[in-house]
Structure formats: structure tokens, C-alpha cells
PDB file of C-alpha atoms in Angstrom:
ATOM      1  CA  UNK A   1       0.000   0.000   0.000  1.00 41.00           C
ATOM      2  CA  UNK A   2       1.290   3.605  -0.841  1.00 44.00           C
ATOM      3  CA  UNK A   3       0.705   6.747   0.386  1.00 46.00           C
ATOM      4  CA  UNK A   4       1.614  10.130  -0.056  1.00 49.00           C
ATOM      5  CA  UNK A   5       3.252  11.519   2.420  1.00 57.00           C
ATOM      6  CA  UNK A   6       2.312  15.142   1.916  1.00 81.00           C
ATOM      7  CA  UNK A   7      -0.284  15.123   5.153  1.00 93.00           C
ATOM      8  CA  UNK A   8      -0.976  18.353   6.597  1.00 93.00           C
ATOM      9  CA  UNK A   9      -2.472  19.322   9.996  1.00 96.00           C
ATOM     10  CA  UNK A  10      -6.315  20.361   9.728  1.00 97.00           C
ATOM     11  CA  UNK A  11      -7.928  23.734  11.532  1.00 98.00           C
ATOM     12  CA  UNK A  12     -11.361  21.736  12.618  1.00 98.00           C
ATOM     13  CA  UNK A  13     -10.617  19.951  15.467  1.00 98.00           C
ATOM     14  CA  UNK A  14     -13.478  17.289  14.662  1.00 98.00           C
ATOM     15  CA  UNK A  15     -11.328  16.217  11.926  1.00 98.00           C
ATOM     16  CA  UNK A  16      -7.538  15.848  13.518  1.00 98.00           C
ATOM     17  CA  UNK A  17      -8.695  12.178  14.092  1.00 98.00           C
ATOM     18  CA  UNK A  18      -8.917  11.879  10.340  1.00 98.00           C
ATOM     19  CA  UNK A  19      -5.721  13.734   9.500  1.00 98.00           C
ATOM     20  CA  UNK A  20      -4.202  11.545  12.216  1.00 98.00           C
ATOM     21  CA  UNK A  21      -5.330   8.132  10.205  1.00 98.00           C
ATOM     22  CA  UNK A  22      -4.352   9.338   6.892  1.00 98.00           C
ATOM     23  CA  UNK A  23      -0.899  10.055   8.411  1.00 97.00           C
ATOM     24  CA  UNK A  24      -0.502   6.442   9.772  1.00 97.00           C
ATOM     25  CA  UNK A  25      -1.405   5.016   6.523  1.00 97.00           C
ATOM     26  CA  UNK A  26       1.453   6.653   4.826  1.00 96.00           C
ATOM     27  CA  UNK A  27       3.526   4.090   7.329  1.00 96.00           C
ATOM     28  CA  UNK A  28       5.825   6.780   8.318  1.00 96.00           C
ATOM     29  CA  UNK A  29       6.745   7.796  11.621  1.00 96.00           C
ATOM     30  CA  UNK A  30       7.805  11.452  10.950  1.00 96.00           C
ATOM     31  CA  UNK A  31       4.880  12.284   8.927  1.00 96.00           C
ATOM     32  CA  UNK A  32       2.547  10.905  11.714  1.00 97.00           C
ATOM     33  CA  UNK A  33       4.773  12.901  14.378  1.00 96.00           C
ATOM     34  CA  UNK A  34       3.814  16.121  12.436  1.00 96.00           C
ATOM     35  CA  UNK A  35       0.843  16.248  14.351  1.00 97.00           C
ATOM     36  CA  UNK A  36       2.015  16.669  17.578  1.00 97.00           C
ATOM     37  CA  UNK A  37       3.451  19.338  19.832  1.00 97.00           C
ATOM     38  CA  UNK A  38       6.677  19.434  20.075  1.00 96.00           C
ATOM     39  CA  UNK A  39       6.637  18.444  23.831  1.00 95.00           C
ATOM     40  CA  UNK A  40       3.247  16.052  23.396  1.00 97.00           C
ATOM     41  CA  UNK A  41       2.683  12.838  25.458  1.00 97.00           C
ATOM     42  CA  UNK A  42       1.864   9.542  23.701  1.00 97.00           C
ATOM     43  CA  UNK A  43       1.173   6.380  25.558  1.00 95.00           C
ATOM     44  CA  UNK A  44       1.657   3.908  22.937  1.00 92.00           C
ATOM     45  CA  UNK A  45       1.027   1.197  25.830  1.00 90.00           C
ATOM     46  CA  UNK A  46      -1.236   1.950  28.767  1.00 90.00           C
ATOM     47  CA  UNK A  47       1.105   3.331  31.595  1.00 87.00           C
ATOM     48  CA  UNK A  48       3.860   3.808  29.756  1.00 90.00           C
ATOM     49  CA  UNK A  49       3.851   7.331  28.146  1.00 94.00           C
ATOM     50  CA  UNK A  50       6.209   8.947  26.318  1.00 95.00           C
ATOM     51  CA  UNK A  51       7.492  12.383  25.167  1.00 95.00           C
ATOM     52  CA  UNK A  52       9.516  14.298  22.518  1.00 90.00           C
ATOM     53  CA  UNK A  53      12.213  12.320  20.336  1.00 90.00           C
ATOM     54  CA  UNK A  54      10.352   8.856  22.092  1.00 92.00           C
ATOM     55  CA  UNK A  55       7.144   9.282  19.896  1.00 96.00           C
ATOM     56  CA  UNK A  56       9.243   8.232  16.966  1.00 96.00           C
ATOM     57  CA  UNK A  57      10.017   4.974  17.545  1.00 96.00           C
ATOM     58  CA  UNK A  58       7.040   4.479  19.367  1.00 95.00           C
ATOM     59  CA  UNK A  59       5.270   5.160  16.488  1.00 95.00           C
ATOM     60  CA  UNK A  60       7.473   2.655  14.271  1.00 95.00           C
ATOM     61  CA  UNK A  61       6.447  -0.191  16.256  1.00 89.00           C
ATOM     62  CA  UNK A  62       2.588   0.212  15.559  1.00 85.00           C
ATOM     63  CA  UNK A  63       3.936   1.383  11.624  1.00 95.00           C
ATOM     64  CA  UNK A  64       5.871  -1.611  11.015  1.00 94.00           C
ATOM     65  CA  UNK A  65       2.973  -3.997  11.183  1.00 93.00           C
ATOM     66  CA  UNK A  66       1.612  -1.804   7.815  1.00 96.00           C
ATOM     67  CA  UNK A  67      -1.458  -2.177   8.466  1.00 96.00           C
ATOM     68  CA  UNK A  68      -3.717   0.538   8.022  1.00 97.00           C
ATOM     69  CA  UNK A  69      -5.696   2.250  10.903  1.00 97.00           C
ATOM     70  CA  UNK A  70      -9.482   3.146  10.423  1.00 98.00           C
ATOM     71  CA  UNK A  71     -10.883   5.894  13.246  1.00 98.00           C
ATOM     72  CA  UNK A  72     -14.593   6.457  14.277  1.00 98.00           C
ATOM     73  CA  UNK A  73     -14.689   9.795  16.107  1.00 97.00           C
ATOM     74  CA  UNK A  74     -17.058   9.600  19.045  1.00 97.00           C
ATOM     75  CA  UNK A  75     -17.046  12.808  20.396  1.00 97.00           C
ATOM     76  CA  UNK A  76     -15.365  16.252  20.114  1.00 98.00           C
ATOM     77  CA  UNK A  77     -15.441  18.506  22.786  1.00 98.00           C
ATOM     78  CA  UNK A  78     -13.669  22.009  22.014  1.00 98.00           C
ATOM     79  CA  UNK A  79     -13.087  25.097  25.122  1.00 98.00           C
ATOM     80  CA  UNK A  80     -10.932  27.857  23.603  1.00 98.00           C
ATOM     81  CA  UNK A  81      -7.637  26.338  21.671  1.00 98.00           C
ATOM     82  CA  UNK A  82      -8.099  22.927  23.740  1.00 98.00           C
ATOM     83  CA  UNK A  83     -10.563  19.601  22.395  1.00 98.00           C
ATOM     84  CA  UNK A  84     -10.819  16.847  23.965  1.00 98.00           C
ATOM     85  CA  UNK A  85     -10.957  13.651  21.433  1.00 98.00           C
ATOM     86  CA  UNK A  86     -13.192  10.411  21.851  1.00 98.00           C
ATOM     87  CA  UNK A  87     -12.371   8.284  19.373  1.00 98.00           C
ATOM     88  CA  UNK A  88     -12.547   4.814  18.442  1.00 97.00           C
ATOM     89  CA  UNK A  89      -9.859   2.418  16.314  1.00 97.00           C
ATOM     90  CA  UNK A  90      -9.085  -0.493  14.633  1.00 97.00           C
ATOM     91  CA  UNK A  91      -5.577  -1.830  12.795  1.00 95.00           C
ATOM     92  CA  UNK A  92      -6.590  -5.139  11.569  1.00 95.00           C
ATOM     93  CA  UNK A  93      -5.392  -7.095   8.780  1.00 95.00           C
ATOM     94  CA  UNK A  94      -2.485  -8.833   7.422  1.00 95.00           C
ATOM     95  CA  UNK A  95       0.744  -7.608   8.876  1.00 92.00           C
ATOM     96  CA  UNK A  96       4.383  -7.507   7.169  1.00 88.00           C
ATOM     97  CA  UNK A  97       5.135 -10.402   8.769  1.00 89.00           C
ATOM     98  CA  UNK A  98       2.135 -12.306   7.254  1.00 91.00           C
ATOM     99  CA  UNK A  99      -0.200 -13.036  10.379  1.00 93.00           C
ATOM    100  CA  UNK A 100      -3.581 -11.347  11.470  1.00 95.00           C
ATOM    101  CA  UNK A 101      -3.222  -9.027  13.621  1.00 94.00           C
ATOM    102  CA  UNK A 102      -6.300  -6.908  14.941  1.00 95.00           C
ATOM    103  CA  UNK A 103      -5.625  -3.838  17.866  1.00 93.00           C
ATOM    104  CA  UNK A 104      -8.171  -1.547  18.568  1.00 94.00           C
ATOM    105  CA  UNK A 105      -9.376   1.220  21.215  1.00 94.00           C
ATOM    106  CA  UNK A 106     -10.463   3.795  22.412  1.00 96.00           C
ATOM    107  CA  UNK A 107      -8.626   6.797  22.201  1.00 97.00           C
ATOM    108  CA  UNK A 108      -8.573   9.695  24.857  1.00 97.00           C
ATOM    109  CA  UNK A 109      -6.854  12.576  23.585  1.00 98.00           C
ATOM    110  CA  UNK A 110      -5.998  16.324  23.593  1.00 98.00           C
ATOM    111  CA  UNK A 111      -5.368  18.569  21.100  1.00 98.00           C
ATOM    112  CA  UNK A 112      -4.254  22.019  20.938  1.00 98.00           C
ATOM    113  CA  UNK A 113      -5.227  24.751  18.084  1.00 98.00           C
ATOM    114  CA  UNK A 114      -1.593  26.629  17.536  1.00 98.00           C
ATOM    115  CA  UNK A 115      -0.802  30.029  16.970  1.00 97.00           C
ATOM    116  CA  UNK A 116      -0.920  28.406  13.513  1.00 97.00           C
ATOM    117  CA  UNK A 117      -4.953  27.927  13.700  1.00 98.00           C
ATOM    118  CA  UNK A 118      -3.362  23.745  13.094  1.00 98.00           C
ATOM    119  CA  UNK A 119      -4.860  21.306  15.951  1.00 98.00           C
ATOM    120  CA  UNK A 120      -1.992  19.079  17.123  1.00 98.00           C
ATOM    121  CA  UNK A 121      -1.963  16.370  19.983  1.00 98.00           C
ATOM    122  CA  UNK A 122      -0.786  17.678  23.015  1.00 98.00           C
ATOM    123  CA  UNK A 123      -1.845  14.102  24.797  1.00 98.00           C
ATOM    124  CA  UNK A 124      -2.361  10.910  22.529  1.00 97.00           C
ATOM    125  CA  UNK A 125      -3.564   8.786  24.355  1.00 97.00           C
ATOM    126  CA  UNK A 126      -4.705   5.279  21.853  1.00 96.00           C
ATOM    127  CA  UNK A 127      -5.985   2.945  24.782  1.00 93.00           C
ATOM    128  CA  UNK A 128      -8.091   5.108  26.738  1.00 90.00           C
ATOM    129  CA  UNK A 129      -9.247   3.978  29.768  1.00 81.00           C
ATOM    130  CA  UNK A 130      -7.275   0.434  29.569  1.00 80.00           C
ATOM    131  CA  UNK A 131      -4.802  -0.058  32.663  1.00 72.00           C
ATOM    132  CA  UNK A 132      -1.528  -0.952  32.422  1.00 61.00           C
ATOM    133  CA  UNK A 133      -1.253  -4.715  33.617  1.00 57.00           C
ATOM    134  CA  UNK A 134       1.767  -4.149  35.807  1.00 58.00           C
ATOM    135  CA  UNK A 135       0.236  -1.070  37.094  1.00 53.00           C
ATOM    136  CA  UNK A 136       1.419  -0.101  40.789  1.00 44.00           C
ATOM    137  CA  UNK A 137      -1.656   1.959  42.023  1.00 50.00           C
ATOM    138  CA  UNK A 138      -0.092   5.303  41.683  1.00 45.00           C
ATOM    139  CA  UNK A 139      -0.648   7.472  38.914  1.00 44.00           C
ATOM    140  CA  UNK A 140       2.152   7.159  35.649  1.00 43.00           C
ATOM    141  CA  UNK A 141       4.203  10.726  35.322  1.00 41.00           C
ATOM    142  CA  UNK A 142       6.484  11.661  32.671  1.00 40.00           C
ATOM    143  CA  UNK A 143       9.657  13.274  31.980  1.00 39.00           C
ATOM    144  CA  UNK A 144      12.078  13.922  29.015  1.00 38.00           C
ATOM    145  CA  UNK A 145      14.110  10.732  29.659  1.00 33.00           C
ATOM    146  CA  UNK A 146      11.304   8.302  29.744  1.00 36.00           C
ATOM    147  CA  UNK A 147      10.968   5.623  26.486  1.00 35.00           C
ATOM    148  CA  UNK A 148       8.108   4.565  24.612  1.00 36.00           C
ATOM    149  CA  UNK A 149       7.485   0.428  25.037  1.00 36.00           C
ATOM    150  CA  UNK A 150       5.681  -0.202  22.076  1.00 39.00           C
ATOM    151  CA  UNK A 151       2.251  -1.204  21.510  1.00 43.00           C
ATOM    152  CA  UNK A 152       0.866  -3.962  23.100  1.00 38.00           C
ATOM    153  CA  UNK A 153      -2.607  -5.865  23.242  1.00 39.00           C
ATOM    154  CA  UNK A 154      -5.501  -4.217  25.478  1.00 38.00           C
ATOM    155  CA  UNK A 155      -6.676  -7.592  26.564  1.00 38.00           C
ATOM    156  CA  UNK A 156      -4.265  -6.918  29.749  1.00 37.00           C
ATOM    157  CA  UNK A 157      -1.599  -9.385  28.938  1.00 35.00           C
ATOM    158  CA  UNK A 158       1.132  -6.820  28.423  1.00 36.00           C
ATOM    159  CA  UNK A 159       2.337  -9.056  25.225  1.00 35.00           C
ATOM    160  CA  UNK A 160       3.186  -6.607  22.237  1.00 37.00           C
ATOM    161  CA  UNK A 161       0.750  -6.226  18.960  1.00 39.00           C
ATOM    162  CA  UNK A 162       3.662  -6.996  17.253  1.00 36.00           C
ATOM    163  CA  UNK A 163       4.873 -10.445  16.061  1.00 33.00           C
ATOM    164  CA  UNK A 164       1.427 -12.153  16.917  1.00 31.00           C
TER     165      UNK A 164
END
């Protein structure tokens, strides 16, 4: 599958979830990274969140299944420059290295509106509401140093997406 790569970030915030899925299906980190803030949180497995120059690979290990990601917004809720995104997923088909492979969620995220009138993630947050299976009771904070994990399943057994 090939896309272009020329994806640019949108000024309705009801349709950054849609920008956001045609930048996945071009399959390349950097273009999907576009739409964040510079210093934006992604939690590419629940509990383990992730910041700056981290999103990148994090965002390779959910690209290098190629598979492409469909989004159903739920809900957009929009105060000022800020929206808060409800939206649901799915990457499910045959991966690159030939099985099935089906992730989905429910995304909580926020978005900012820049000086740019462009919406960009300031928290991407793919699994919602799904804990972290080796989650000590105390709420998950981040800091520069900190290193995405990869994606993993949201059935709870902390086993990556990729390679099943």
C-alpha cells in the first residue's frame, strides 16, 4: 500500500482524528509525528507514556505492522484552543510479517489549536481507559528521559501487537 506523504495538519478539530489516520497510513513515523506538539505525550502502551524524540520509535512499532488504521470519532469537545478527542480504532489485517493481527481502542486525547490555527496532539492517548497490567496503584508521570514500550494488546496481557 502507498501513500503520499504530503499530510498536513487540519484547523477543525473534529477532523484531527482523520488527519491523524491518513498520516498512519502513509507508514511513516515522521509524517505521523507532524501532528504533535513538540513536547506532546503519547502512551503507545497503557502506563507507559512517552514524550519528545520517544514518539518516533514508538510510532514505528505500531507502523511496522503496515497495516492501516481506520478511526470512528465519538465525540469532540472544544473550550478555547483545547478539544478533547473520543475516538474509536481499529488496525486489523495482514501484517508484514504475514499473520492477522487486529488492535483496537479507544482513544482519549488532547489537542491544541496553535498560533498556527493547526490542531496538534498535546496528549495521545490510543488505549483510553485500559490499565496498564503491571500497574502499581499510583498514577504514571512523565519526563524527558522516559521511552516509549511499544504497543501492546488491550486484553491486559502486556504481550506486544507486534509479532502475533
Amino acid at each position: 500500500m502507498t501513500h503520499s506523504t504530503s499530510v498536513h495538519p487540519t484547523t477543525v478539530a473534529s477532523q484531527h482524528p482523520y488527519v491523524l489516520q491518513r498520516a498512519f497510513n502513509t507508514f511513516d513515523a515522521e509524517v505521523v509525528d507532524r501532528l504533535y506538539e513538540a513536547d506532546a505525550l503519547f502512551v503507545p502502551r497503557p502506563g507507559r507514556p512517552t514524550t519528545g524524540p520517544g514518539r518516533i520509535p514508538a510510532h514505528r512499532d505500531f507502523l511496522a505492522l503496515r497495516v492501516p488504521i481506520r478511526v470512528t470519532p465519538r465525540h469532540t469537545y472544544v473550550a478555547g484552543d483545547l478539544a478533547l478527542l473520543i475516538v474509536d480504532w481499529v488496525v486489523e489485517g495482514r501484517a508484514a510479517h504475514g499473520g492477522q493481527v487486529r488492535i483496537a481502542g479507544t482513544a482519549t486525547d488532547v489537542a491544541r489549536r496553535g498560533p498556527d490555527g493547526f490542531w496538534r496532539y498535546v496528549v495521545d492517548n490510543p488505549f483510553g481507559t485500559t490499565e496498564d497490567p503491571e500497574q502499581t496503584g499510583r498514577p504514571t508521570e512523565v519526563g524527558p528521559t522516559d521511552a516509549a514500550a511499544g504497543p501492546t494488546s488491550p486484553d491486559g496481557t502486556g504481550q506486544s501487537a507486534i509479532g502475533r
